Amino acid sequence: MSKLLPLSGVTVIELGHSVAAPYACEILGDLGADVIKIEERVGGDPGRGMLRLAGLEMSDRPNFYFGANNRNKRGITLDLKKPEAREVLYKLCEVSDVFVQNFRKGVAARLGLDAATLRARNPRLIYASATGYGPEGPDSGAPSFDYLGLARSGLMLASGEPDDPPIYTSGGIADQMGATMLAFGVLVALLVRERTGRGQEVDASHLGSMSWLQGLGLAARTMLGRAIPRQSRKYATNPLWNHYRCADDQWIALAMLQPDRYWTNLCRVLEIPEAATDARFTGAKERMFHCGDCVALLDEVFARRPRAEWLRRLAEGGDFIATLVNSVDDLPDDLFGNLREYVEAYKTGKNYFTVT
């Protein structure tokens, strides 16, 4: 018997392009919604050709950009400049639950696809928009892309070393964060509709979503007057909350928020027992005041052995909180390698899983 997913029976009409709206609808599709993607008849979603715009010829391999944002969908093409094509879309919206778009402000209205028009035909319809800066205010009509979402939200100046220029984080983080919040808003609107019988308008912006992502730093700024500053790893005030390069040029990350619980035993495992009694390092306060010296010592120690050996020694030597620093290239092998291990363990009867 097929598994009933949470949004089974919910129909979503997507008139989205690139990442923000398509990724939000992909999330809804992952949860069981029937997503019908509508594309322009000639070129389709610009995401189909995004890699060519970047100078990459991908005709001999999968289009990861489009595929990453459009699984679990059905699709049709319509020329929405034609009245008969718009009528097809109207009929779909009359029998659907959610409509999602990410046009610039005013474009949907010019096409006759604004919230008032569609919800006049179906008051239960949830109308969801992915925007750059929200539906109101002086910037509501301004265009935005992932790069600008990272820039204006402060994230570019929240990571890296204190004197670094703004740092771009690749991978569509702002687009995907906005899409996640839009999907979240749609889920809440579906719940409200169950209670009231009426649909709502939902908007999630790059700026609002990326601000929410940085809730702790933003709270520090608004409550204390200053955001959490960038911190140099060479002067980490808690050297056991830091990352270190090993002999094979691979990095290891430590995350021990109660460092005094671990320091003496860590010194034993790292083969520097004298550091446990060094007056500069005997407590968290002392290590903070001498953080440059402590980090320099740990830099030198971790550089003595390859990462795999340090991870093994830490695992065998105590209850330390540490892990490897992956690249995105490394991540699939890490994830799927563990999955294969768990599956094999399950087959052989090891108690890795609790089956309910």
Coordinates of C-alpha atoms in Angstrom, one line a residue:
M1 CA 0.0 0.0 0.0
S2 CA 1.4 3.4 -1.0
K3 CA 2.3 5.8 1.8
L4 CA 0.0 8.7 2.4
L5 CA 2.0 11.9 2.5
P6 CA 1.0 15.0 4.5
L7 CA -0.1 17.0 1.4
S8 CA -1.7 14.2 -0.5
G9 CA -4.8 15.6 -2.2
V10 CA -3.5 19.2 -2.3
T11 CA -3.0 20.7 -5.8
V12 CA -0.4 23.4 -6.4
I13 CA -0.2 25.5 -9.6
E14 CA 3.3 26.9 -10.1
L15 CA 4.0 29.8 -12.4
G16 CA 7.6 30.1 -11.2
H17 CA 11.0 30.4 -12.7
S18 CA 14.7 30.0 -11.7
V19 CA 14.8 29.0 -8.0
A20 CA 12.6 30.7 -5.4
A21 CA 9.1 29.7 -6.5
P22 CA 10.1 26.4 -8.1
Y23 CA 12.1 25.3 -5.0
A24 CA 9.2 26.2 -2.7
C25 CA 6.9 24.1 -4.9
E26 CA 9.4 21.2 -4.9
I27 CA 9.2 21.2 -1.1
L28 CA 5.4 21.0 -1.3
G29 CA 5.7 18.2 -3.8
D30 CA 8.1 16.3 -1.5
L31 CA 5.3 16.5 1.1
G32 CA 2.8 14.9 -1.3
A33 CA 1.2 17.8 -3.2
D34 CA 0.4 17.5 -6.8
V35 CA 2.4 20.3 -8.4
I36 CA 1.6 21.4 -11.9
K37 CA 4.3 23.6 -13.3
I38 CA 3.3 26.0 -16.1
E39 CA 6.1 27.2 -18.4
E40 CA 6.3 29.6 -21.3
R41 CA 5.9 27.8 -24.6
V42 CA 9.2 28.8 -26.3
G43 CA 12.0 28.8 -23.8
G44 CA 10.3 27.4 -20.7
D45 CA 11.6 28.2 -17.2
P46 CA 14.8 30.2 -17.6
G47 CA 16.4 27.6 -15.3
R48 CA 16.5 25.3 -18.3
G49 CA 19.1 27.5 -19.9
M50 CA 20.8 29.0 -16.8
L51 CA 24.0 27.1 -17.2
R52 CA 24.4 28.2 -20.8
L53 CA 24.1 31.8 -19.6
A54 CA 27.1 31.0 -17.3
G55 CA 29.0 29.7 -20.3
L56 CA 28.6 26.0 -19.5
E57 CA 27.6 23.5 -22.1
M58 CA 25.7 20.8 -20.4
S59 CA 23.8 19.2 -23.3
D60 CA 25.6 15.9 -22.7
R61 CA 24.7 15.6 -19.0
P62 CA 21.8 16.3 -16.6
N63 CA 20.8 19.9 -16.0
F64 CA 21.4 19.9 -12.3
Y65 CA 20.2 23.5 -11.9
F66 CA 16.7 22.8 -13.3
G67 CA 16.6 19.3 -11.8
A68 CA 17.5 20.5 -8.3
N69 CA 14.4 22.7 -8.2
N70 CA 11.7 20.8 -10.1
R71 CA 11.4 17.2 -9.0
N72 CA 7.9 15.8 -8.1
K73 CA 6.1 18.0 -10.6
R74 CA 3.9 17.6 -13.7
G75 CA 4.1 20.3 -16.4
I76 CA 2.4 22.1 -19.2
T77 CA 3.2 25.0 -21.4
L78 CA 1.0 28.0 -22.0
D79 CA 1.3 31.3 -23.9
L80 CA -0.3 33.5 -21.3
K81 CA -0.5 36.5 -23.6
K82 CA -3.4 34.7 -25.3
P83 CA -6.8 34.8 -23.7
E84 CA -7.5 31.2 -24.3
A85 CA -4.3 30.2 -22.5
R86 CA -5.2 32.3 -19.5
E87 CA -8.6 30.7 -19.5
V88 CA -6.9 27.3 -19.1
L89 CA -5.0 28.6 -16.1
Y90 CA -8.1 30.1 -14.6
K91 CA -9.9 26.7 -14.9
L92 CA -6.9 25.0 -13.2
C93 CA -6.9 27.6 -10.3
E94 CA -10.6 27.1 -9.8
V95 CA -10.0 23.5 -8.8
S96 CA -6.6 23.9 -7.1
D97 CA -5.5 24.8 -3.6
V98 CA -2.4 26.9 -4.0
F99 CA -1.0 29.2 -6.7
V100 CA 2.7 30.2 -6.5
Q101 CA 4.6 32.8 -8.5
N102 CA 7.8 34.9 -8.4
F103 CA 7.3 37.6 -11.0
R104 CA 8.4 41.2 -10.3
K105 CA 5.7 43.3 -8.7
G106 CA 3.0 44.2 -11.2
V107 CA 3.8 41.6 -13.8
A108 CA 1.2 39.0 -12.6
A109 CA -1.5 41.8 -12.5
R110 CA -0.7 42.8 -16.1
L111 CA -1.2 39.2 -17.1
G112 CA -4.5 39.0 -15.2
L113 CA -3.0 36.6 -12.7
D114 CA -3.0 38.7 -9.6
A115 CA -4.4 37.5 -6.3
A116 CA -7.7 39.4 -6.5
T117 CA -8.4 38.0 -10.0
L118 CA -7.6 34.4 -9.1
R119 CA -9.3 34.4 -5.7
A120 CA -12.4 35.9 -7.1
R121 CA -12.8 32.6 -9.0
N122 CA -11.7 30.5 -6.0
P123 CA -11.9 32.1 -2.5
R124 CA -10.2 29.0 -1.0
L125 CA -7.1 29.5 -3.2
I126 CA -3.9 30.3 -1.4
Y127 CA -1.9 32.8 -3.4
A128 CA 1.9 32.7 -2.7
S129 CA 4.6 35.0 -3.9
A130 CA 8.4 34.8 -3.6
T131 CA 9.8 38.4 -3.7
G132 CA 13.0 40.3 -3.0
Y133 CA 11.8 42.8 -0.5
G134 CA 8.1 42.0 0.3
P135 CA 4.9 43.3 -1.1
E136 CA 5.0 46.8 0.4
G137 CA 7.5 49.6 1.0
P138 CA 9.9 51.6 -1.3
D139 CA 11.8 48.5 -2.5
S140 CA 8.8 46.2 -3.1
G141 CA 9.1 46.6 -6.9
A142 CA 12.9 46.1 -7.0
P143 CA 14.3 43.0 -8.6
S144 CA 16.4 40.7 -6.4
F145 CA 18.5 37.6 -7.0
D146 CA 20.3 35.2 -4.7
Y147 CA 23.5 37.3 -4.7
L148 CA 21.6 40.4 -3.5
G149 CA 19.8 38.4 -0.9
L150 CA 23.1 37.4 0.6
A151 CA 24.4 41.0 0.3
R152 CA 21.6 43.0 1.8
S153 CA 20.8 40.6 4.6
G154 CA 24.3 41.0 6.1
L155 CA 25.4 37.4 5.6
M156 CA 28.3 38.4 3.4
L157 CA 29.8 40.2 6.3
A158 CA 28.8 37.7 9.0
S159 CA 31.2 34.9 7.9
G160 CA 35.0 34.8 7.4
E161 CA 37.8 36.6 9.1
P162 CA 37.3 40.1 10.5
D163 CA 39.3 41.9 7.7
D164 CA 37.9 39.8 4.9
P165 CA 35.9 41.5 2.1
P166 CA 32.3 40.4 1.8
I167 CA 32.1 36.6 1.2
Y168 CA 29.7 35.0 -1.2
T169 CA 28.3 31.7 -0.2
S170 CA 27.6 29.7 -3.3
G171 CA 24.7 27.3 -3.9
G172 CA 21.6 29.5 -3.9
I173 CA 21.3 29.9 -0.2
A174 CA 19.2 33.1 -0.2
D175 CA 16.9 31.7 -2.9
Q176 CA 16.5 28.4 -1.1
M177 CA 15.9 30.1 2.3
G178 CA 13.2 32.3 0.8
A179 CA 11.6 29.3 -0.9
T180 CA 11.7 27.3 2.4
M181 CA 9.9 30.2 4.2
L182 CA 7.4 30.5 1.4
A183 CA 6.6 26.8 1.7
F184 CA 6.3 27.2 5.4
G185 CA 3.8 30.1 4.9
V186 CA 1.8 28.0 2.5
L187 CA 1.5 25.2 5.1
V188 CA 0.3 27.7 7.7
A189 CA -2.2 29.1 5.2
L190 CA -3.5 25.6 4.5
L191 CA -4.0 25.1 8.2
V192 CA -5.9 28.4 8.5
R193 CA -8.1 27.5 5.6
E194 CA -9.0 24.2 7.4
R195 CA -10.3 26.4 10.2
T196 CA -11.9 29.3 8.3
G197 CA -12.6 27.9 4.9
R198 CA -10.8 30.8 3.1
G199 CA -7.5 31.1 1.4
Q200 CA -4.9 33.8 2.1
E201 CA -2.1 35.7 0.4
V202 CA 1.4 34.6 1.4
D203 CA 4.6 36.4 0.7
A204 CA 8.2 35.4 1.6
S205 CA 11.1 37.7 0.6
H206 CA 14.8 37.3 0.3
L207 CA 15.4 40.0 2.9
G208 CA 12.9 38.8 5.4
S209 CA 13.9 35.1 5.1
M210 CA 17.6 35.8 5.3
S211 CA 17.0 38.0 8.3
W212 CA 15.1 35.2 10.0
L213 CA 18.0 32.8 9.2
Q214 CA 20.3 35.1 11.2
G215 CA 18.0 35.4 14.1
L216 CA 20.7 35.1 16.8
G217 CA 22.9 37.8 15.3
L218 CA 20.0 40.1 14.6
A219 CA 18.7 39.6 18.2
A220 CA 22.2 40.6 19.5
R221 CA 22.1 43.8 17.4
T222 CA 18.6 44.8 18.4
M223 CA 18.8 43.9 22.1
L224 CA 22.5 44.6 22.8
G225 CA 23.3 47.3 20.2
R226 CA 25.8 45.2 18.3
A227 CA 25.7 42.1 16.1
I228 CA 27.9 39.1 16.8
P229 CA 31.2 40.1 15.2
R230 CA 33.3 38.0 12.8
Q231 CA 35.9 36.1 14.8
S232 CA 39.4 35.2 13.6
R233 CA 40.0 31.4 14.0
K234 CA 43.6 32.3 15.2
Y235 CA 42.1 34.1 18.2
A236 CA 39.1 32.0 18.9
T237 CA 38.1 32.8 22.5
N238 CA 37.3 29.2 23.1
P239 CA 40.0 27.3 21.2
L240 CA 37.9 24.1 21.5
W241 CA 35.2 25.8 19.4
N242 CA 37.4 26.1 16.3
H243 CA 38.7 24.2 13.2
Y244 CA 42.2 22.9 12.6
R245 CA 44.2 21.8 9.6
C246 CA 45.7 18.2 9.8
A247 CA 48.8 16.8 8.3
D248 CA 47.0 15.7 5.1
D249 CA 45.6 19.3 4.5
Q250 CA 42.2 18.1 5.7
W251 CA 40.3 20.1 8.4
I252 CA 38.8 18.9 11.7
A253 CA 36.2 20.9 13.7
L254 CA 35.8 21.0 17.5
A255 CA 32.7 22.1 19.2
M256 CA 33.1 21.8 22.9
L257 CA 31.0 24.6 24.6
Q258 CA 32.1 23.4 28.1
P259 CA 35.8 23.2 27.4
D260 CA 36.9 22.6 31.0
R261 CA 35.1 19.3 30.9
Y262 CA 37.4 18.2 28.1
W263 CA 40.7 20.0 28.3
T264 CA 42.7 17.7 30.4
N265 CA 41.6 14.5 28.6
L266 CA 42.0 16.2 25.2
C267 CA 45.6 17.1 26.1
R268 CA 46.3 13.5 26.9
V269 CA 44.8 12.3 23.6
L270 CA 46.7 15.0 21.7
E271 CA 49.9 13.9 23.5
I272 CA 50.5 17.3 25.1
P273 CA 49.9 16.5 28.8
E274 CA 52.0 19.5 29.8
A275 CA 49.4 21.8 28.3
A276 CA 46.8 20.6 30.9
T277 CA 48.9 22.2 33.7
D278 CA 50.2 25.2 31.8
A279 CA 49.2 28.3 33.7
R280 CA 48.0 29.9 30.5
F281 CA 45.5 27.2 29.7
T282 CA 44.3 25.7 33.0
G283 CA 40.8 27.1 32.7
A284 CA 38.4 28.6 30.1
K285 CA 39.2 32.1 31.3
E286 CA 42.9 31.6 31.0
R287 CA 42.6 30.0 27.6
M288 CA 40.5 32.9 26.5
F289 CA 43.1 35.5 27.7
H290 CA 45.8 33.5 25.9
C291 CA 43.7 32.3 23.0
G292 CA 46.4 33.1 20.4
D293 CA 48.9 30.9 22.1
C294 CA 46.4 28.1 22.7
V295 CA 45.2 28.1 19.1
A296 CA 48.8 28.2 17.8
L297 CA 49.6 25.2 20.0
L298 CA 46.6 23.2 18.7
D299 CA 47.5 24.2 15.1
E300 CA 50.9 22.7 15.5
V301 CA 49.6 19.5 17.2
F302 CA 46.9 18.7 14.7
A303 CA 49.4 19.3 11.8
R304 CA 51.3 16.3 13.1
R305 CA 48.9 13.6 12.0
P306 CA 46.3 13.0 9.2
R307 CA 42.7 13.8 9.9
A308 CA 41.5 10.2 9.9
E309 CA 43.9 9.3 12.6
W310 CA 42.9 12.2 14.8
L311 CA 39.2 11.4 14.4
R312 CA 40.0 7.8 15.4
R313 CA 42.0 8.9 18.4
L314 CA 39.3 11.3 19.5
A315 CA 36.6 8.6 19.2
E316 CA 38.6 6.1 21.2
G317 CA 40.0 8.5 23.7
G318 CA 36.9 10.1 25.2
D319 CA 33.5 11.7 24.7
F320 CA 34.8 14.6 22.6
I321 CA 32.5 16.6 20.3
A322 CA 34.3 16.8 16.9
T323 CA 33.8 16.1 13.3
L324 CA 35.4 16.4 9.9
V325 CA 35.1 19.6 7.7
N326 CA 33.5 18.5 4.5
S327 CA 33.6 20.2 1.1
V328 CA 30.3 19.9 -0.9
D329 CA 32.2 17.5 -3.1
D330 CA 32.8 15.3 -0.1
L331 CA 29.3 15.5 1.3
P332 CA 27.4 13.0 -0.9
D333 CA 30.0 10.3 -0.2
D334 CA 29.7 11.0 3.5
L335 CA 25.9 10.9 3.4
F336 CA 25.4 7.9 1.2
G337 CA 28.3 6.0 2.7
N338 CA 26.6 6.2 6.1
L339 CA 23.3 5.2 4.5
R340 CA 24.9 2.1 2.9
E341 CA 26.4 1.2 6.3
Y342 CA 23.1 1.5 8.0
V343 CA 21.3 -0.5 5.3
E344 CA 23.9 -3.3 5.6
A345 CA 23.7 -3.2 9.4
Y346 CA 19.9 -3.5 9.2
K347 CA 20.2 -6.5 6.8
T348 CA 22.5 -8.2 9.3
G349 CA 20.3 -7.6 12.3
K350 CA 22.3 -4.8 14.0
N351 CA 20.0 -2.5 15.9
Y352 CA 20.7 0.7 14.0
F353 CA 17.0 1.3 13.5
T354 CA 13.8 1.3 15.5
V355 CA 11.1 0.2 13.1
T356 CA 7.6 1.4 13.9

